[in-house]
XYZ file of C-alpha atoms in Angstrom:
784
model
C -50.666 23.844 -55.106
C -50.929 27.703 -54.363
C -49.872 29.241 -51.185
C -50.741 32.887 -51.146
C -48.604 35.396 -50.030
C -46.758 37.231 -46.726
C -48.236 40.104 -48.180
C -51.287 38.639 -49.593
C -52.291 37.171 -45.651
C -50.973 39.782 -42.822
C -53.379 41.315 -42.445
C -55.629 39.208 -41.274
C -52.437 37.239 -39.533
C -51.520 39.337 -37.435
C -51.441 39.374 -33.450
C -50.662 41.251 -30.284
C -48.325 39.997 -28.440
C -51.655 40.220 -25.311
C -53.543 38.422 -27.812
C -55.396 40.903 -29.070
C -55.941 41.945 -33.113
C -53.398 44.776 -33.685
C -55.729 45.607 -36.699
C -58.984 46.824 -36.250
C -62.294 45.439 -36.440
C -63.739 47.087 -39.998
C -60.419 45.985 -41.670
C -60.085 42.770 -39.995
C -63.473 41.979 -41.455
C -62.546 43.544 -44.723
C -59.878 41.495 -44.273
C -61.075 38.246 -43.658
C -63.340 38.830 -47.045
C -60.972 39.547 -48.905
C -58.797 36.324 -47.994
C -61.884 34.520 -48.600
C -61.948 35.933 -52.394
C -58.984 34.817 -52.568
C -59.118 32.136 -52.304
C -62.326 30.767 -53.733
C -60.894 32.296 -56.723
C -57.372 30.528 -56.425
C -59.920 27.420 -55.875
C -62.028 28.563 -59.349
C -58.495 28.411 -61.174
C -57.506 24.619 -59.567
C -60.128 23.104 -59.882
C -58.436 21.311 -63.060
C -55.464 20.831 -61.096
C -56.376 19.600 -58.210
C -60.160 18.843 -55.768
C -59.156 21.534 -52.538
C -56.729 23.810 -51.724
C -53.933 25.207 -48.732
C -52.650 28.206 -47.608
C -49.544 28.345 -45.968
C -49.991 31.224 -43.271
C -47.794 33.157 -40.706
C -48.856 33.838 -37.292
C -46.979 37.084 -37.581
C -46.705 37.703 -33.331
C -46.350 35.190 -30.320
C -49.628 34.456 -28.865
C -50.410 35.525 -25.245
C -53.898 35.818 -24.763
C -55.894 34.457 -23.062
C -59.237 33.573 -25.467
C -58.260 31.564 -29.226
C -57.195 33.655 -32.379
C -58.386 32.008 -35.831
C -54.512 31.417 -37.608
C -56.647 30.781 -41.129
C -58.640 28.381 -42.444
C -58.329 24.952 -45.336
C -61.174 24.708 -48.139
C -61.813 22.413 -50.526
C -64.225 22.369 -54.055
C -66.207 19.584 -53.269
C -67.562 20.982 -49.297
C -70.491 22.230 -52.125
C -73.106 21.001 -49.851
C -74.086 18.335 -50.887
C -71.022 15.948 -50.285
C -70.308 15.536 -46.265
C -66.927 16.152 -45.916
C -64.374 16.706 -42.799
C -61.603 18.415 -42.053
C -58.543 16.819 -40.341
C -55.514 18.938 -39.015
C -52.218 16.196 -38.018
C -48.734 17.142 -36.985
C -47.193 18.908 -34.585
C -49.180 20.775 -31.749
C -52.263 19.452 -33.684
C -55.198 18.972 -31.017
C -53.050 20.502 -28.093
C -52.337 23.934 -29.693
C -54.167 23.915 -32.512
C -57.864 22.648 -32.980
C -60.025 22.462 -36.012
C -62.913 23.379 -37.192
C -64.310 19.972 -38.624
C -67.289 21.578 -41.045
C -65.788 24.844 -41.646
C -62.433 24.557 -42.329
C -60.726 27.175 -39.849
C -57.881 26.556 -38.000
C -57.468 28.589 -34.259
C -53.970 28.726 -31.903
C -55.815 27.080 -28.755
C -52.452 28.088 -26.178
C -49.449 30.772 -26.420
C -46.568 29.862 -28.379
C -43.608 30.782 -27.346
C -41.024 31.611 -30.546
C -38.178 31.462 -28.127
C -39.996 27.393 -27.157
C -40.853 27.290 -30.890
C -40.543 29.804 -34.314
C -42.459 27.579 -35.779
C -44.668 24.192 -36.596
C -45.209 21.610 -39.380
C -49.153 20.408 -39.890
C -51.386 18.486 -42.199
C -54.398 19.088 -42.952
C -56.659 15.716 -44.693
C -60.381 16.517 -46.534
C -62.738 12.526 -45.150
C -66.081 11.937 -46.097
C -67.714 13.299 -43.133
C -69.508 8.572 -42.586
C -67.563 7.126 -44.148
C -63.808 8.793 -42.500
C -62.854 7.905 -45.996
C -59.759 10.611 -47.437
C -61.924 12.695 -49.983
C -57.681 14.786 -50.962
C -54.459 14.056 -50.472
C -53.325 14.943 -47.566
C -51.035 18.247 -47.372
C -48.282 19.669 -45.593
C -48.281 23.009 -44.205
C -45.940 25.227 -42.165
C -47.187 27.075 -39.278
C -44.270 30.276 -38.513
C -44.374 32.267 -35.173
C -43.467 35.996 -34.828
C -41.122 37.428 -32.432
C -42.640 40.114 -30.114
C -39.780 41.866 -27.766
C -40.343 40.175 -24.614
C -37.480 38.422 -22.845
C -34.908 41.171 -21.031
C -31.302 40.859 -22.125
C -29.013 38.887 -19.408
C -25.835 38.439 -17.746
C -25.063 34.292 -17.815
C -21.246 34.722 -16.950
C -22.003 37.613 -13.674
C -21.135 38.445 -11.447
C -17.789 39.036 -12.608
C -14.354 39.658 -10.851
C -11.636 41.654 -12.767
C -8.239 43.112 -12.283
C -6.680 45.719 -13.094
C -2.404 47.024 -12.143
C -2.518 50.206 -10.606
C -1.996 53.463 -11.667
C -2.813 52.566 -14.548
C -2.987 55.047 -17.970
C -6.769 56.212 -19.033
C -8.108 53.853 -21.131
C -6.478 50.665 -20.135
C -8.639 47.639 -21.006
C -10.455 46.018 -17.664
C -12.706 43.507 -18.608
C -15.296 42.669 -20.624
C -19.240 41.615 -20.624
C -21.392 40.288 -22.802
C -25.545 39.986 -22.314
C -27.897 37.920 -24.019
C -31.101 38.532 -25.447
C -33.388 36.150 -25.860
C -35.475 37.500 -28.980
C -35.258 36.773 -32.636
C -31.727 39.153 -33.430
C -33.253 39.244 -36.982
C -36.571 40.881 -36.947
C -36.404 44.141 -35.300
C -34.549 45.251 -32.782
C -35.847 42.901 -29.629
C -32.670 42.206 -29.720
C -30.526 44.885 -30.269
C -28.797 45.049 -26.951
C -26.642 49.117 -25.918
C -24.427 49.306 -22.501
C -24.213 51.246 -19.529
C -22.997 52.171 -16.536
C -25.037 52.466 -13.325
C -22.819 52.619 -10.763
C -18.425 52.940 -10.928
C -18.836 56.800 -12.249
C -15.929 58.643 -11.980
C -13.623 55.386 -11.870
C -14.323 53.112 -15.208
C -16.013 54.137 -19.054
C -18.028 50.901 -21.316
C -17.902 50.751 -24.108
C -22.229 51.139 -25.401
C -21.158 48.298 -27.927
C -18.198 45.912 -27.762
C -18.892 46.180 -23.210
C -15.193 46.790 -23.021
C -15.440 48.203 -19.542
C -12.211 50.548 -19.084
C -10.062 52.566 -16.903
C -11.589 56.494 -17.114
C -9.553 58.242 -14.501
C -5.954 58.840 -13.958
C -4.157 57.659 -11.351
C -5.520 55.479 -9.128
C -4.105 53.922 -5.916
C -4.393 50.466 -4.681
C -3.186 51.927 -1.069
C -5.795 54.792 -1.134
C -8.379 52.347 -2.356
C -8.126 48.434 -3.394
C -11.685 46.963 -4.724
C -14.230 49.205 -6.658
C -17.716 47.616 -7.207
C -19.324 47.951 -11.370
C -22.528 47.886 -12.174
C -23.477 47.708 -15.912
C -26.893 48.110 -17.436
C -27.617 46.034 -21.346
C -30.756 47.859 -22.582
C -32.469 46.172 -25.687
C -34.459 48.016 -28.795
C -31.152 50.396 -29.658
C -31.234 52.006 -25.916
C -34.571 53.408 -27.182
C -37.782 53.864 -24.544
C -39.663 50.421 -24.794
C -36.970 48.698 -24.057
C -35.710 45.655 -22.244
C -32.153 46.002 -19.427
C -30.721 43.912 -17.019
C -27.349 44.554 -14.993
C -25.162 42.991 -13.640
C -21.879 43.637 -11.378
C -17.914 43.794 -11.902
C -16.136 43.908 -8.603
C -12.392 45.128 -9.844
C -9.039 45.015 -7.793
C -6.436 46.670 -8.079
C -3.445 44.763 -8.289
C -0.408 46.404 -6.617
C 2.617 47.859 -7.734
C 5.932 48.807 -6.494
C 5.847 52.341 -6.453
C 6.445 52.095 -2.755
C 9.677 52.493 -0.647
C 10.049 50.605 2.491
C 10.458 52.970 5.131
C 11.544 53.252 8.911
C 9.543 53.941 11.981
C 12.345 55.967 13.424
C 15.424 57.405 11.396
C 17.545 57.056 15.268
C 17.053 52.494 17.482
C 18.699 51.474 20.058
C 18.967 48.419 22.194
C 20.930 47.080 24.486
C 22.599 43.650 24.523
C 23.996 41.644 27.528
C 27.491 40.656 27.114
C 26.983 37.043 27.751
C 25.064 37.292 24.382
C 26.103 33.610 22.564
C 27.198 34.187 18.892
C 24.473 33.669 16.057
C 21.854 34.629 19.239
C 19.751 37.590 18.423
C 20.125 40.718 19.859
C 17.691 42.912 18.539
C 15.450 43.415 15.286
C 14.078 45.993 12.832
C 11.879 46.432 10.730
C 11.364 49.183 7.472
C 7.354 49.425 6.807
C 6.842 49.439 3.201
C 2.575 49.368 1.827
C 2.915 47.819 -0.956
C 2.197 44.432 -0.428
C 3.378 40.832 -1.731
C 6.813 40.765 -3.502
C 6.983 44.215 -3.965
C 6.907 44.681 -0.215
C 9.631 42.338 0.411
C 13.428 43.822 0.999
C 16.492 42.629 2.246
C 18.575 44.318 5.588
C 22.788 45.290 5.427
C 25.336 47.336 7.193
C 26.394 50.174 5.254
C 28.264 51.440 8.245
C 29.621 51.639 11.319
C 32.216 51.130 14.372
C 33.670 47.490 13.901
C 30.763 46.355 11.243
C 32.315 42.635 11.904
C 31.115 42.312 15.605
C 27.372 42.156 13.893
C 25.346 40.579 11.466
C 21.587 40.680 10.301
C 19.592 38.988 8.666
C 15.768 39.355 7.132
C 13.337 37.403 8.237
C 10.940 35.983 5.998
C 7.633 35.974 7.501
C 7.662 38.528 9.115
C 10.204 40.731 6.867
C 12.481 41.650 10.321
C 15.678 42.926 10.106
C 17.369 40.575 12.848
C 20.941 41.142 14.400
C 22.970 38.895 15.635
C 26.825 38.250 17.045
C 29.023 37.191 14.794
C 32.049 37.681 17.505
C 31.843 37.657 21.200
C 31.383 41.397 22.901
C 33.395 42.101 26.258
C 32.003 44.770 28.835
C 35.630 46.302 29.878
C 36.404 46.857 26.443
C 33.721 48.408 23.822
C 30.575 49.363 26.262
C 28.351 50.258 22.895
C 28.190 50.205 19.008
C 26.663 52.895 16.460
C 26.085 50.767 13.054
C 24.270 52.080 9.664
C 21.665 49.523 8.088
C 20.116 49.400 4.915
C 16.311 48.147 3.606
C 15.877 48.089 -0.067
C 13.399 46.623 -1.526
C 14.403 43.022 -3.491
C 12.455 43.969 -6.608
C 11.566 47.399 -7.923
C 11.667 48.875 -11.716
C 14.820 50.638 -11.799
C 13.079 53.233 -14.878
C 11.619 54.389 -12.063
C 14.439 56.717 -10.984
C 12.374 56.081 -6.730
C 14.957 55.561 -4.406
C 13.364 51.878 -2.954
C 15.737 51.737 0.210
C 16.014 53.787 3.420
C 18.371 54.142 6.141
C 18.446 53.757 9.566
C 21.183 54.652 12.667
C 21.428 51.665 15.074
C 22.989 52.204 17.747
C 24.423 49.640 20.669
C 24.773 49.403 24.454
C 26.975 47.026 26.263
C 24.707 45.580 28.679
C 27.779 44.101 31.478
C 27.760 40.637 33.376
C 28.689 38.262 35.126
C 31.011 36.712 33.476
C 32.620 33.596 34.943
C 36.943 33.282 35.272
C 38.812 32.721 31.498
C 41.460 30.944 32.209
C 45.701 32.222 31.295
C 45.070 28.836 28.203
C 42.153 27.131 27.147
C 44.536 24.293 27.217
C 48.104 23.117 29.799
C 50.855 20.969 29.457
C 52.667 19.808 32.489
C 55.171 16.973 32.278
C 56.259 15.284 36.179
C 58.741 12.744 36.577
C 57.693 9.482 36.881
C 59.307 8.315 40.230
C 58.938 12.638 41.564
C 57.860 12.035 45.239
C 54.619 13.180 46.821
C 53.333 16.702 46.627
C 55.556 17.508 43.768
C 53.906 20.791 42.518
C 53.199 19.242 38.825
C 52.888 23.123 37.936
C 50.329 25.614 38.027
C 47.311 27.049 36.058
C 45.909 30.436 36.802
C 42.011 32.308 36.170
C 40.885 35.686 36.592
C 37.634 37.218 37.096
C 37.209 39.256 33.785
C 34.360 41.504 35.213
C 35.451 44.840 36.582
C 34.204 43.826 40.066
C 37.228 40.795 39.477
C 35.795 38.541 42.414
C 38.611 35.904 43.582
C 38.556 32.632 41.911
C 38.818 29.471 43.417
C 40.856 25.697 41.931
C 39.101 22.306 41.622
C 39.483 19.149 40.095
C 36.778 17.158 38.589
C 36.959 13.751 39.819
C 35.619 12.232 37.125
C 38.555 12.703 35.323
C 40.851 12.459 37.624
C 38.690 8.630 39.074
C 42.114 7.788 41.168
C 42.445 10.744 42.528
C 45.902 10.998 42.045
C 46.601 14.667 41.648
C 45.456 17.401 44.195
C 45.111 21.694 43.449
C 45.926 24.027 45.729
C 42.075 25.911 45.992
C 43.713 29.107 45.860
C 46.481 28.947 43.446
C 46.376 26.785 41.443
C 48.983 24.818 42.357
C 48.677 21.200 41.250
C 50.580 18.723 43.755
C 50.902 14.909 43.584
C 49.447 13.021 45.232
C 49.983 9.289 44.658
C 53.336 7.985 42.752
C 52.964 7.601 38.665
C 53.857 5.089 36.412
C 54.894 5.635 32.819
C 54.362 2.036 32.226
C 51.373 2.681 33.424
C 49.336 5.670 32.057
C 52.757 7.786 29.843
C 49.522 10.988 29.721
C 47.445 12.228 32.245
C 44.408 14.096 30.558
C 41.965 15.255 34.222
C 40.193 18.921 33.988
C 40.061 21.903 36.754
C 37.553 24.132 37.201
C 37.732 27.097 38.259
C 35.102 29.409 40.370
C 34.043 32.460 41.421
C 33.743 32.701 45.391
C 31.190 35.337 45.078
C 28.543 33.348 42.917
C 29.571 29.708 42.216
C 27.465 29.242 39.199
C 30.205 31.150 37.050
C 32.189 28.096 36.466
C 34.453 27.821 33.797
C 36.711 24.737 32.435
C 39.922 23.652 31.429
C 42.229 20.893 30.141
C 45.435 20.208 31.554
C 47.253 17.948 29.604
C 50.464 16.221 31.612
C 53.179 13.441 30.934
C 54.987 11.391 33.179
C 58.673 11.512 32.109
C 60.554 8.075 31.757
C 62.874 7.475 34.172
C 65.006 3.153 34.408
C 63.385 1.859 37.073
C 62.454 -1.980 35.100
C 65.207 -4.300 33.961
C 65.361 -5.237 30.082
C 63.829 -9.197 29.765
C 63.862 -11.396 27.732
C 61.031 -10.598 24.076
C 59.708 -13.584 25.546
C 60.365 -17.529 27.157
C 62.707 -19.011 25.150
C 62.962 -22.739 24.227
C 65.433 -24.043 22.474
C 66.272 -27.638 21.473
C 69.954 -29.118 20.564
C 70.744 -31.860 18.119
C 72.751 -34.986 19.227
C 74.447 -34.976 16.320
C 75.257 -31.577 15.981
C 78.109 -29.287 15.417
C 80.226 -27.533 17.068
C 79.849 -24.104 16.656
C 76.717 -24.531 15.918
C 73.675 -21.686 16.450
C 71.528 -23.081 18.952
C 69.144 -19.969 19.469
C 68.596 -16.184 18.542
C 67.158 -14.466 22.078
C 67.143 -10.734 22.618
C 64.847 -8.429 25.034
C 62.933 -5.354 25.464
C 62.312 -2.820 28.070
C 59.580 -1.179 29.052
C 61.110 2.598 29.543
C 62.130 4.145 26.682
C 65.325 5.783 26.958
C 65.338 9.933 24.555
C 68.921 7.828 23.008
C 66.695 4.571 22.394
C 67.703 0.716 23.991
C 70.925 -0.889 23.614
C 71.680 -4.094 26.192
C 73.902 -5.589 27.107
C 74.500 -9.647 27.330
C 76.792 -12.014 29.682
C 76.810 -15.454 31.232
C 76.839 -15.429 35.134
C 79.367 -16.033 37.212
C 79.407 -19.109 37.116
C 78.638 -19.824 34.144
C 81.768 -17.914 32.373
C 83.610 -21.138 32.085
C 80.214 -23.311 30.459
C 82.189 -26.021 28.868
C 78.884 -26.517 26.489
C 77.702 -23.245 25.458
C 78.557 -19.581 24.979
C 77.262 -16.569 24.013
C 77.720 -14.395 20.393
C 76.705 -10.691 20.344
C 74.517 -9.997 17.278
C 75.230 -5.953 17.372
C 71.392 -5.583 17.062
C 70.404 -5.902 20.528
C 70.884 -9.964 20.376
C 72.990 -12.722 21.197
C 73.284 -15.736 19.612
C 73.468 -18.863 22.026
C 76.821 -21.252 20.692
C 77.200 -25.116 21.524
C 80.938 -26.217 21.741
C 80.692 -29.389 20.674
C 79.116 -32.133 19.609
C 79.253 -34.571 22.244
C 75.588 -33.744 23.561
C 73.274 -37.665 25.079
C 69.524 -37.476 25.578
C 70.525 -40.816 27.682
C 73.555 -38.273 29.575
C 71.726 -35.320 30.434
C 68.549 -34.885 28.210
C 67.978 -30.875 29.514
C 70.242 -27.581 30.377
C 69.463 -24.311 31.776
C 71.859 -21.380 30.148
C 71.388 -17.916 33.018
C 71.774 -14.974 30.587
C 72.133 -11.459 32.541
C 70.766 -9.301 30.993
C 71.220 -4.807 31.195
C 70.558 -2.201 29.677
C 71.758 2.211 29.126
C 69.797 4.282 31.035
C 71.804 5.830 34.279
C 71.929 4.127 37.050
C 72.130 0.609 34.845
C 69.207 -1.889 35.149
C 70.501 -5.730 34.844
C 68.012 -9.342 35.231
C 69.084 -12.406 34.620
C 66.933 -14.645 32.506
C 67.869 -18.557 31.859
C 67.348 -19.825 28.291
C 65.646 -23.791 28.536
C 67.899 -25.770 26.009
C 66.863 -29.339 24.814
C 68.205 -32.919 23.833
C 66.974 -33.728 20.819
C 66.852 -36.844 18.216
C 67.317 -35.022 14.836
C 67.289 -36.151 11.365
C 70.193 -36.299 9.221
C 69.165 -32.475 8.304
C 68.308 -31.110 11.659
C 64.634 -31.080 12.226
C 64.587 -33.107 15.283
C 62.023 -35.354 15.406
C 62.102 -36.157 19.287
C 63.590 -34.685 22.815
C 62.189 -37.494 25.154
C 64.433 -40.317 26.256
C 61.941 -42.697 26.483
C 62.000 -43.312 22.789
C 65.366 -45.223 23.539
C 63.531 -47.702 25.321
C 60.859 -48.834 22.646
C 60.864 -52.171 20.795
C 62.358 -51.955 17.426
C 60.226 -51.552 15.029
C 56.794 -49.591 17.555
C 55.999 -46.449 17.621
C 55.016 -44.651 20.287
C 51.573 -43.490 18.147
C 51.364 -47.855 18.647
C 52.009 -48.063 22.199
C 49.127 -45.418 22.603
C 46.716 -47.399 20.521
C 47.352 -50.492 22.596
C 47.302 -48.799 25.512
C 43.506 -47.967 24.665
C 41.882 -51.126 23.411
C 43.076 -52.764 26.808
C 41.757 -50.470 28.850
C 38.114 -50.136 26.878
C 37.931 -53.860 26.685
C 38.063 -53.937 30.733
C 35.751 -50.919 31.081
C 33.552 -53.259 29.038
C 34.169 -55.832 31.647
C 33.615 -54.311 34.526
C 29.764 -52.818 33.359
C 29.256 -56.488 31.908
C 29.640 -57.874 35.630
C 27.892 -55.055 37.280
C 24.891 -55.488 34.996
C 24.693 -58.601 35.632
C 25.194 -58.382 39.502
C 21.852 -55.918 39.655
C 19.899 -58.079 37.087
C 19.935 -60.796 40.526
C 19.728 -57.911 42.891
C 15.287 -58.658 44.207
C 14.001 -55.510 43.920
C 12.274 -54.788 47.731
C 14.262 -57.100 50.567
C 12.130 -58.807 53.242
C 14.136 -60.178 55.597
C 15.233 -60.125 58.842
C 18.592 -58.546 58.118
C 16.185 -55.673 55.358
C 17.862 -52.134 56.477
C 15.834 -49.160 55.836
C 16.979 -45.117 55.559
C 14.563 -42.778 57.774
C 13.805 -39.706 56.145
C 12.363 -36.518 58.252
C 11.428 -34.020 56.923
C 12.270 -30.488 58.696
C 10.687 -27.705 56.898
C 8.876 -25.875 59.894
C 11.422 -24.461 62.544
C 8.274 -24.161 65.103
C 6.305 -27.794 65.132
C 8.912 -29.535 65.982
C 8.338 -33.859 65.343
C 4.788 -34.021 65.535
C 4.485 -31.459 62.123
C 7.016 -34.611 60.118
C 5.188 -36.319 57.802
C 6.482 -39.542 56.270
C 4.516 -40.917 53.594
C 5.174 -44.561 52.186
C 6.264 -43.591 48.778
C 7.897 -48.256 48.120
C 4.641 -47.790 45.282
C 7.040 -44.769 43.826
C 10.276 -46.419 43.975
C 8.666 -49.971 42.242
C 6.039 -48.288 40.681
C 6.234 -53.008 38.806
C 4.756 -53.737 42.625
C 1.871 -50.863 42.707
C -0.726 -53.463 43.261
C 1.033 -55.269 46.128
C -0.082 -54.152 49.548
C 3.008 -53.177 51.900
C 2.109 -53.584 55.202
C 4.332 -51.271 58.118
C 6.410 -52.110 59.555
C 7.039 -49.995 62.466
C 3.877 -50.669 64.576
C 1.271 -53.492 64.425
C -2.278 -52.354 63.342
C -5.672 -53.657 64.503
C -7.390 -52.775 61.476
C -6.638 -52.957 57.915
C -7.129 -51.456 54.393
C -7.896 -53.610 51.423
C -6.017 -53.477 49.261
C -6.958 -50.571 46.633
C -7.099 -51.760 42.921
C -4.728 -49.485 39.392
C -6.561 -47.203 37.793
C -3.576 -47.256 35.037
C -2.672 -49.996 33.232
C 0.273 -48.910 31.791
C 1.894 -46.759 34.793
C 0.174 -45.266 38.211
C -0.709 -40.811 38.155
C 1.979 -39.911 40.748
C 0.341 -36.766 41.740
C -3.129 -38.477 42.754
C -1.414 -41.191 44.199
C 0.076 -39.196 46.917
C -3.152 -37.672 47.126
C -4.595 -40.283 48.119
C -2.190 -41.192 50.039
C -1.913 -38.605 52.367
C -5.330 -39.061 52.683
C -5.335 -42.386 53.724
C -2.294 -41.483 56.254
C -4.978 -38.728 57.364
C -7.656 -40.797 58.183
C -5.544 -44.318 59.378
C -7.179 -44.706 62.361
C -3.373 -46.972 62.900
C -1.919 -44.707 62.178
C 0.696 -43.351 65.590
C 0.410 -39.889 66.363
C 4.618 -40.388 67.049
C 7.232 -39.806 64.043
C 7.648 -43.921 62.323
C 9.763 -45.359 59.956
C 9.232 -45.669 56.417
C 11.304 -47.549 54.294
C 12.877 -47.216 51.386
C 14.110 -50.631 49.673
C 13.449 -50.121 46.177
C 16.191 -46.273 44.503
C 14.911 -47.343 41.258
C 14.801 -49.202 38.086
C 18.865 -50.175 36.415
C 20.717 -48.690 39.293
C 24.354 -49.663 39.771
C 25.354 -47.835 42.709
C 23.284 -50.025 44.768
C 22.711 -48.729 48.619
C 24.045 -45.796 49.787
C 22.725 -45.915 53.499
C 25.411 -46.338 55.893
C 23.707 -48.352 58.272
C 24.828 -51.434 55.617
C 28.197 -50.493 55.906
C 30.749 -52.911 58.078
C 31.153 -50.258 60.326
C 29.578 -50.791 63.635
C 28.038 -47.084 64.841
C 30.260 -47.049 67.863
C 33.283 -46.636 65.086
C 31.245 -43.226 63.948
C 32.109 -39.658 64.889
C 28.506 -37.426 64.296
C 29.437 -34.820 65.546
C 29.933 -32.350 62.901
C 26.431 -32.070 62.460
C 26.163 -29.587 64.462
C 28.424 -28.198 62.584
C 26.379 -28.475 59.155
C 23.763 -25.067 60.707
C 20.962 -25.318 62.479
C 18.966 -27.115 59.895
C 21.109 -30.380 60.925
C 20.957 -29.776 65.145
C 18.161 -31.973 64.870
C 19.589 -34.874 63.771
C 22.929 -34.179 65.171
C 21.060 -34.433 68.312
C 19.052 -37.729 67.260
C 22.656 -39.352 66.934
C 23.946 -37.899 69.970
C 21.506 -39.613 71.959
C 21.644 -42.904 69.940
C 24.868 -42.943 70.808
C 25.198 -42.259 73.748
C 22.326 -44.491 74.800
C 24.267 -47.120 73.196
C 27.266 -46.185 76.203
C 25.060 -46.711 79.102
């Protein structure tokens, strides 16, 4: 196969972007004849090799016209007129973009060809018999290439752009780089060759026409004057020549801040007025140095660098507002110092030391102290006083003093905070602050009393101060010594003379400064005691000794030894304490075994524990026998007594003070007392009814619903025509299954009515008054 060269077919395939032929019509006609001649010559030269010739054709420019345009022609040497042949085109775009004349083999472009969408098409040509569709030649493949034209403008895909550069940057400092793209063929002509320029943004910025790098073009650009710039960039193809297409984008350039401005106070002298009662740590004023910079470059710190008594104030920096806040370190006193002068400095935290600029400023702050009404001031924050515990009432314990520190000097009155003196043991003179004793004191109860005294201005009662007064109660010897514990000594019968029975010590509630010293002695009546004696141990204790070894429990089981204990106070105090000494039986080693006389009457070989066990068993047997007899008697006792001697109690309910006897309700609850007999009908015995109700069968096989039973009985009683309108006596003959107490009624006692006096019922109150009257009336009727 042979193909025509690019130069050979260029003249007849060159199309304009509008679909018009770029050559003249005559030239196109000559080129077509030349193409046909070349095809025919090629066909003659290649007859020995193949039966038909195809040409590799090119559409030199994109086709955008409305009419089809001839792309090329296929021809075979079989096409001599005698053989019916048909040219067939297949492949990319065949039948849609490209069409072929089946008879002549001419190929036309039917639609617009856009190189940016597809740059080349691969097609296959085939020659078949028009009648039988049998292939006459083998298929042959060829390529149609689309030649580019300048039909796409440059585009900034990543735009619009934002960039930043530090203020005061040098000329030529790079800001950013923009990039435009052109969809045209970059290797064919100048369709995609771009040139950049600035349409807006001069004289501040410039751009390299080839690299599109934007640079600073003006010296000393200041952010504080202008922070943001809008730059318009143009990209033009065809190397920037006439007729080229162009595209634009915007670049927003922001100048970032550098610390090129120092802080500056708005006033070099500032005045404040602070009340003298301002609390420690509270703000007294604010100063601020403004900085034209922003962010970290505008942050400053404040310091007091000079002034009188600088230790009275301190200045701190508010991180949010960048203000310097003056605070008190010490209390102010208008009467002592009325004004202060300070020198405050504001300095940038961040600055370039090589810049040489002074990144600080100073201001003079004058502070005037304003007089305030201050509360009274005690001469001491805490007063320590002391008083004897035996001091009489109205004794002056001490004096507290306070004064008004103001210039006007108001008088002061004193009071005791009674929350600290609940027992009101002290008083204070409201005028001079003298604290006096209101109640006797006892050091042994409270050694210290802590009270609070308040001082109030007469002119302004809201001005109050408080002081703590600690009162110590001094000890006097007003308590006699006594035994440290309640001693009980044990003496062995077989003890030896001189044996130590007990060591005794004493305690004293008093607390003398020189310490305790106790003197022990027997009472005068016991000085010649033949049984015991005492010995001083030298450590405020004594030992009680036995004088002989003839102590016997049968003779005397217990001895009482009175001992007098005296302290060394002024005046000395003494008390008599009795030591109890028990005579006990001891082992040979002196261990106490028994101290009771009954141990001698016990049988030999039988201990006390054994006797107690035997006695317990006997008592238990007696209790069992009594219970057994009681249960037997209760079992044989009939449940309901129906003989003539039936004695029943009368229960009357008094629950309303206004109704009297007419409101009394009584119910027959015999069934409740004897659940097993609910099926039986018990007639009322207080009257002889004319009509009788038929007994009702029980609905519960295993018991009675008490609530339902009571409601039914109540309904029957309300509708019973035989029920009397007067109080009735109800019988309660059964007190419960399993009761061993029997009847609790006093009516069954052997005593007669005349033996009992019921006057005490009237003393029980109004609830029992009616009952007492009933019994009293009964007794009077009996007497009459």
